[in-house]
mmCIF file of C-alpha atoms in Angstrom:
data_model
loop_
_atom_site.group_PDB
_atom_site.id
_atom_site.type_symbol
_atom_site.label_atom_id
_atom_site.label_comp_id
_atom_site.label_asym_id
_atom_site.label_seq_id
_atom_site.Cartn_x
_atom_site.Cartn_y
_atom_site.Cartn_z
ATOM 1 C CA GLN J 19 6.457 -4.534 -2.180
ATOM 2 C CA SER J 20 5.780 -7.295 0.329
ATOM 3 C CA VAL J 21 8.557 -9.307 1.907
ATOM 4 C CA LEU J 22 6.534 -12.516 1.613
ATOM 5 C CA THR J 23 5.298 -13.520 -1.829
ATOM 6 C CA GLN J 24 1.891 -15.019 -2.537
ATOM 7 C CA PRO J 25 -0.006 -15.619 -5.768
ATOM 8 C CA PRO J 26 -2.532 -12.805 -6.322
ATOM 9 C CA SER J 27 -5.473 -15.137 -6.798
ATOM 10 C CA ALA J 28 -6.725 -18.686 -6.397
ATOM 11 C CA SER J 29 -10.074 -20.212 -7.201
ATOM 12 C CA GLY J 30 -12.030 -23.407 -7.121
ATOM 13 C CA ALA J 31 -15.507 -24.815 -7.420
ATOM 14 C CA PRO J 32 -17.541 -25.550 -4.297
ATOM 15 C CA GLY J 33 -16.232 -28.670 -2.614
ATOM 16 C CA GLN J 34 -12.819 -28.498 -4.263
ATOM 17 C CA ARG J 35 -9.451 -27.917 -2.605
ATOM 18 C CA VAL J 36 -7.442 -24.731 -2.993
ATOM 19 C CA THR J 37 -3.830 -24.243 -1.938
ATOM 20 C CA ILE J 38 -2.102 -20.900 -1.412
ATOM 21 C CA SER J 39 1.678 -20.622 -1.292
ATOM 22 C CA CYS J 40 3.810 -18.150 0.650
ATOM 23 C CA SER J 41 7.481 -17.709 -0.128
ATOM 24 C CA GLY J 42 9.911 -15.959 2.196
ATOM 25 C CA SER J 43 13.524 -16.118 3.290
ATOM 26 C CA SER J 44 15.771 -17.425 6.029
ATOM 27 C CA SER J 45 15.171 -14.360 8.193
ATOM 28 C CA ASN J 46 11.419 -14.846 8.380
ATOM 29 C CA ILE J 47 9.727 -18.108 7.384
ATOM 30 C CA GLY J 48 13.011 -19.985 7.564
ATOM 31 C CA THR J 49 13.356 -19.103 11.242
ATOM 32 C CA ASN J 50 9.984 -18.195 12.717
ATOM 33 C CA PRO J 51 6.502 -19.698 12.633
ATOM 34 C CA VAL J 52 3.984 -18.672 9.999
ATOM 35 C CA ASN J 53 0.458 -17.405 10.594
ATOM 36 C CA TRP J 54 -2.387 -17.069 8.133
ATOM 37 C CA TYR J 55 -5.094 -14.397 8.281
ATOM 38 C CA GLN J 56 -8.442 -14.125 6.533
ATOM 39 C CA LEU J 57 -9.761 -10.695 5.508
ATOM 40 C CA ILE J 58 -13.335 -10.134 4.409
ATOM 41 C CA PRO J 59 -14.181 -6.476 3.619
ATOM 42 C CA GLY J 60 -16.186 -4.794 6.348
ATOM 43 C CA THR J 61 -15.381 -7.403 8.972
ATOM 44 C CA ALA J 62 -12.611 -7.895 11.486
ATOM 45 C CA PRO J 63 -9.719 -9.938 10.092
ATOM 46 C CA LYS J 64 -9.381 -13.414 11.525
ATOM 47 C CA LEU J 65 -6.394 -15.505 12.528
ATOM 48 C CA VAL J 66 -6.885 -18.813 10.744
ATOM 49 C CA ILE J 67 -3.629 -20.712 11.235
ATOM 50 C CA PHE J 68 -0.849 -20.037 13.762
ATOM 51 C CA ARG J 69 2.490 -21.696 14.361
ATOM 52 C CA ASN J 70 2.560 -23.058 10.804
ATOM 53 C CA ASP J 71 -0.167 -25.657 11.123
ATOM 54 C CA GLN J 72 -2.302 -24.976 14.196
ATOM 55 C CA ARG J 73 -5.924 -23.998 13.639
ATOM 56 C CA HIS J 74 -7.087 -21.025 15.668
ATOM 57 C CA SER J 75 -10.140 -21.588 17.874
ATOM 58 C CA GLY J 76 -13.343 -21.717 15.897
ATOM 59 C CA VAL J 77 -11.621 -22.440 12.596
ATOM 60 C CA PHE J 78 -13.008 -25.386 10.712
ATOM 61 C CA GLY J 79 -10.922 -28.466 10.005
ATOM 62 C CA ARG J 80 -11.164 -27.681 6.298
ATOM 63 C CA PHE J 81 -8.278 -25.243 6.805
ATOM 64 C CA SER J 82 -4.761 -26.619 7.144
ATOM 65 C CA GLY J 83 -1.281 -25.124 7.064
ATOM 66 C CA SER J 84 2.211 -26.399 6.485
ATOM 67 C CA LYS J 85 5.763 -25.094 6.292
ATOM 68 C CA SER J 86 8.933 -26.345 4.691
ATOM 69 C CA GLY J 87 12.165 -24.384 4.671
ATOM 70 C CA THR J 88 11.434 -20.823 3.592
ATOM 71 C CA SER J 89 7.962 -21.532 2.212
ATOM 72 C CA ALA J 90 4.560 -22.155 3.685
ATOM 73 C CA SER J 91 1.137 -23.001 2.357
ATOM 74 C CA LEU J 92 -2.501 -22.805 3.332
ATOM 75 C CA ALA J 93 -4.976 -25.358 2.039
ATOM 76 C CA ILE J 94 -8.744 -25.030 2.068
ATOM 77 C CA SER J 95 -10.601 -28.228 1.351
ATOM 78 C CA GLY J 96 -14.316 -28.609 0.721
ATOM 79 C CA LEU J 97 -14.422 -25.034 -0.568
ATOM 80 C CA GLN J 98 -17.505 -23.044 0.432
ATOM 81 C CA SER J 99 -18.839 -19.644 -0.588
ATOM 82 C CA ASP J 100 -18.033 -18.329 2.915
ATOM 83 C CA ASP J 101 -14.361 -18.964 2.187
ATOM 84 C CA GLU J 102 -14.258 -16.151 -0.373
ATOM 85 C CA ALA J 103 -11.801 -13.702 1.140
ATOM 86 C CA ASP J 104 -8.270 -12.359 0.999
ATOM 87 C CA TYR J 105 -5.706 -14.511 2.770
ATOM 88 C CA PHE J 106 -2.374 -13.251 4.068
ATOM 89 C CA CYS J 107 0.571 -15.168 5.427
ATOM 90 C CA ALA J 108 2.793 -13.500 8.006
ATOM 91 C CA ALA J 109 5.862 -14.105 10.134
ATOM 92 C CA TRP J 110 8.326 -12.225 12.288
ATOM 93 C CA ASP J 111 11.394 -11.107 10.335
ATOM 94 C CA ASP J 112 14.612 -11.154 12.356
ATOM 95 C CA SER J 113 16.529 -8.925 9.917
ATOM 96 C CA LEU J 114 13.841 -6.233 9.796
ATOM 97 C CA ASP J 115 12.997 -6.781 13.471
ATOM 98 C CA GLY J 116 9.347 -6.497 12.557
ATOM 99 C CA TYR J 117 6.299 -8.453 11.481
ATOM 100 C CA VAL J 118 5.897 -8.966 7.758
ATOM 101 C CA PHE J 119 2.802 -9.868 5.790
ATOM 102 C CA GLY J 120 2.507 -11.605 2.466
ATOM 103 C CA SER J 121 1.210 -9.842 -0.619
ATOM 104 C CA GLY J 122 -2.179 -11.476 -0.179
ATOM 105 C CA THR J 123 -4.229 -13.962 -2.188
ATOM 106 C CA THR J 124 -7.853 -13.469 -3.193
ATOM 107 C CA VAL J 125 -9.759 -16.734 -3.051
ATOM 108 C CA THR J 126 -12.799 -16.978 -5.319
ATOM 109 C CA VAL J 127 -15.366 -19.751 -5.224
ATOM 110 C CA LEU J 128 -16.527 -20.353 -8.756
ATOM 111 C CA GLN S 65 -15.231 -13.058 24.703
ATOM 112 C CA ALA S 66 -12.294 -10.873 23.746
ATOM 113 C CA GLN S 67 -13.257 -7.924 21.577
ATOM 114 C CA LEU S 68 -11.628 -4.796 20.171
ATOM 115 C CA VAL S 69 -13.792 -1.836 19.188
ATOM 116 C CA GLN S 70 -12.212 0.876 17.065
ATOM 117 C CA SER S 71 -13.169 4.517 16.591
ATOM 118 C CA GLY S 72 -14.908 5.828 13.489
ATOM 119 C CA THR S 73 -13.816 7.178 10.149
ATOM 120 C CA GLU S 74 -11.447 10.147 10.103
ATOM 121 C CA VAL S 75 -10.993 12.638 7.283
ATOM 122 C CA LYS S 76 -7.938 14.843 7.680
ATOM 123 C CA GLN S 77 -6.224 17.451 5.566
ATOM 124 C CA PRO S 78 -2.562 16.948 4.671
ATOM 125 C CA GLY S 79 -0.288 18.057 7.472
ATOM 126 C CA ALA S 80 -2.811 17.345 10.218
ATOM 127 C CA SER S 81 -2.606 14.738 12.958
ATOM 128 C CA VAL S 82 -5.061 11.934 13.576
ATOM 129 C CA LYS S 83 -5.500 9.747 16.638
ATOM 130 C CA ILE S 84 -7.581 6.593 16.489
ATOM 131 C CA SER S 85 -8.593 4.394 19.381
ATOM 132 C CA CYS S 86 -9.041 0.708 20.045
ATOM 133 C CA GLN S 87 -10.965 -0.282 23.175
ATOM 134 C CA ALA S 88 -10.518 -3.786 24.508
ATOM 135 C CA SER S 89 -12.980 -5.874 26.478
ATOM 136 C CA GLY S 90 -13.386 -9.468 27.545
ATOM 137 C CA TYR S 91 -9.764 -10.068 28.562
ATOM 138 C CA SER S 92 -7.027 -8.681 30.792
ATOM 139 C CA PHE S 93 -5.805 -5.710 28.767
ATOM 140 C CA SER S 94 -2.396 -5.518 30.448
ATOM 141 C CA SER S 95 -1.642 -9.183 29.826
ATOM 142 C CA TYR S 96 -1.312 -8.782 26.053
ATOM 143 C CA SER S 97 0.348 -6.429 23.619
ATOM 144 C CA VAL S 98 -1.530 -4.540 20.918
ATOM 145 C CA ALA S 99 -0.362 -4.374 17.338
ATOM 146 C CA TRP S 100 -1.529 -2.212 14.473
ATOM 147 C CA ALA S 101 -1.657 -2.929 10.769
ATOM 148 C CA ARG S 102 -2.994 -0.939 7.855
ATOM 149 C CA GLN S 103 -4.335 -1.609 4.398
ATOM 150 C CA ALA S 104 -4.065 1.092 1.774
ATOM 151 C CA PRO S 105 -6.646 1.045 -1.033
ATOM 152 C CA GLY S 106 -5.856 -1.777 -3.438
ATOM 153 C CA HIS S 107 -2.928 -2.970 -1.372
ATOM 154 C CA GLY S 108 -2.189 -5.690 1.120
ATOM 155 C CA LEU S 109 -1.633 -5.543 4.844
ATOM 156 C CA GLU S 110 1.265 -3.572 6.262
ATOM 157 C CA TRP S 111 2.459 -3.901 9.833
ATOM 158 C CA VAL S 112 2.580 -0.548 11.600
ATOM 159 C CA GLY S 113 3.985 -1.530 14.981
ATOM 160 C CA TRP S 114 3.094 -2.763 18.429
ATOM 161 C CA ILE S 115 3.010 -1.736 22.053
ATOM 162 C CA ASN S 116 3.628 -3.819 25.130
ATOM 163 C CA VAL S 117 0.679 -2.645 27.199
ATOM 164 C CA TYR S 118 2.254 -3.829 30.446
ATOM 165 C CA ASN S 119 5.426 -1.733 30.257
ATOM 166 C CA GLY S 120 4.742 0.687 27.402
ATOM 167 C CA ASP S 121 7.573 -0.525 25.174
ATOM 168 C CA THR S 122 6.943 0.113 21.506
ATOM 169 C CA LYS S 123 8.333 -1.018 18.180
ATOM 170 C CA TYR S 124 7.517 0.548 14.835
ATOM 171 C CA ALA S 125 7.889 -0.434 11.224
ATOM 172 C CA GLU S 126 11.040 1.190 9.928
ATOM 173 C CA ASN S 127 9.294 3.168 7.193
ATOM 174 C CA LEU S 128 6.864 4.703 9.689
ATOM 175 C CA GLN S 129 9.352 5.533 12.422
ATOM 176 C CA GLY S 130 8.904 9.118 13.562
ATOM 177 C CA ARG S 131 5.476 9.507 12.000
ATOM 178 C CA VAL S 132 3.441 7.196 14.208
ATOM 179 C CA THR S 133 3.052 6.925 17.964
ATOM 180 C CA LEU S 134 1.416 4.068 19.826
ATOM 181 C CA THR S 135 0.134 4.466 23.354
ATOM 182 C CA ALA S 136 -2.118 2.565 25.729
ATOM 183 C CA ASP S 137 -4.286 3.607 28.672
ATOM 184 C CA THR S 138 -4.757 0.723 31.068
ATOM 185 C CA SER S 139 -7.393 2.632 33.076
ATOM 186 C CA THR S 140 -9.750 2.517 30.082
ATOM 187 C CA SER S 141 -8.331 -0.578 28.345
ATOM 188 C CA THR S 142 -7.769 1.523 25.253
ATOM 189 C CA ALA S 143 -4.898 1.589 22.803
ATOM 190 C CA TYR S 144 -4.213 4.542 20.531
ATOM 191 C CA LEU S 145 -2.451 5.141 17.254
ATOM 192 C CA GLU S 146 -1.480 8.697 16.355
ATOM 193 C CA LEU S 147 -0.258 9.741 12.951
ATOM 194 C CA THR S 148 1.339 13.135 12.568
ATOM 195 C CA ASN S 149 1.814 15.329 9.509
ATOM 196 C CA VAL S 150 -0.325 13.006 7.415
ATOM 197 C CA THR S 151 -0.078 12.846 3.646
ATOM 198 C CA PRO S 152 -2.416 11.156 1.132
ATOM 199 C CA ASP S 153 -0.221 8.058 1.499
ATOM 200 C CA ALA S 154 -1.690 7.612 4.970
ATOM 201 C CA THR S 155 -5.116 6.876 3.489
ATOM 202 C CA GLY S 156 -6.330 3.413 4.346
ATOM 203 C CA VAL S 157 -7.934 1.175 6.923
ATOM 204 C CA TYR S 158 -6.100 0.834 10.217
ATOM 205 C CA PHE S 159 -6.602 -2.293 12.289
ATOM 206 C CA CYS S 160 -5.671 -3.002 15.880
ATOM 207 C CA ALA S 161 -5.170 -6.506 17.172
ATOM 208 C CA ARG S 162 -4.420 -8.277 20.404
ATOM 209 C CA VAL S 163 -1.012 -9.891 20.262
ATOM 210 C CA GLY S 164 0.478 -12.921 21.931
ATOM 211 C CA THR S 165 4.259 -13.058 21.568
ATOM 212 C CA GLY S 166 7.082 -15.153 22.852
ATOM 213 C CA TRP S 167 9.897 -17.551 22.156
ATOM 214 C CA PHE S 168 9.711 -21.230 21.484
ATOM 215 C CA ALA S 169 12.367 -23.645 22.728
ATOM 216 C CA ASP S 170 14.013 -23.603 19.277
ATOM 217 C CA ASN S 171 14.569 -19.813 19.581
ATOM 218 C CA SER S 172 11.902 -19.032 17.016
ATOM 219 C CA TYR S 173 9.750 -16.000 17.778
ATOM 220 C CA TYR S 174 5.994 -16.094 17.511
ATOM 221 C CA PHE S 175 3.784 -13.053 17.007
ATOM 222 C CA ASN S 176 0.098 -13.979 16.953
ATOM 223 C CA MET S 177 -2.437 -11.274 16.163
ATOM 224 C CA ASP S 178 -5.357 -13.329 17.413
ATOM 225 C CA VAL S 179 -8.217 -10.863 17.992
ATOM 226 C CA TRP S 180 -8.765 -7.955 15.624
ATOM 227 C CA GLY S 181 -10.844 -4.801 15.510
ATOM 228 C CA LYS S 182 -12.996 -4.070 12.466
ATOM 229 C CA GLY S 183 -10.750 -1.251 11.345
ATOM 230 C CA THR S 184 -10.795 2.529 11.201
ATOM 231 C CA THR S 185 -10.802 4.306 7.858
ATOM 232 C CA VAL S 186 -8.490 7.274 7.539
ATOM 233 C CA ILE S 187 -8.869 9.500 4.500
ATOM 234 C CA VAL S 188 -6.353 12.170 3.561
ATOM 235 C CA PRO S 189 -7.429 13.895 0.331
ATOM 236 C CA SER S 190 -4.775 14.907 -2.134
#
């Protein structure tokens, strides 16, 4: 059972906007910055967003992140077929003294 | 361009040990830490632990303490993960990643896994 909670799936038509939520607690998201990772089977995972809202190098402007209190979200605008992947939020947890990942969200482009 | 290349698929019988490697190139290996994460079939990502390549300090996920060992060889720019006494629960894909860590002025702690390997599949039949 993951420490950070995400919806299992999200979907949208090409060109639409999809938002993924990530809920945590005061010991992780409430204190430390949130990162978002993209996993596509058979390829190396990619860091998409770091420090809550900063796009990693090479990441398109269609990806944006935000954080408020103990929750964070990732938005993908102008959805494209290449965006189909699993997305995981993550943050350092001070109570566990370790890095925790979200449960993951599968994004499908309809 | 920073890159991490991982070793190939491992199939081990229960009770055996397995050691997988992660060779870095394109950056100063000793200037970053290396973290490991795994994904069991049908499950999400789980953090395994990390090693400070510069001084060898390690930290492990609590549920894996005592069963996993992380090491790094600066002469070959290679990090290693060893699992001992494996059980079918160890089956999954193991990823290594370069890590940037530190503290911001507000005392928040960042842990950025910014370059990843493609993963190594470990299979432990039941």
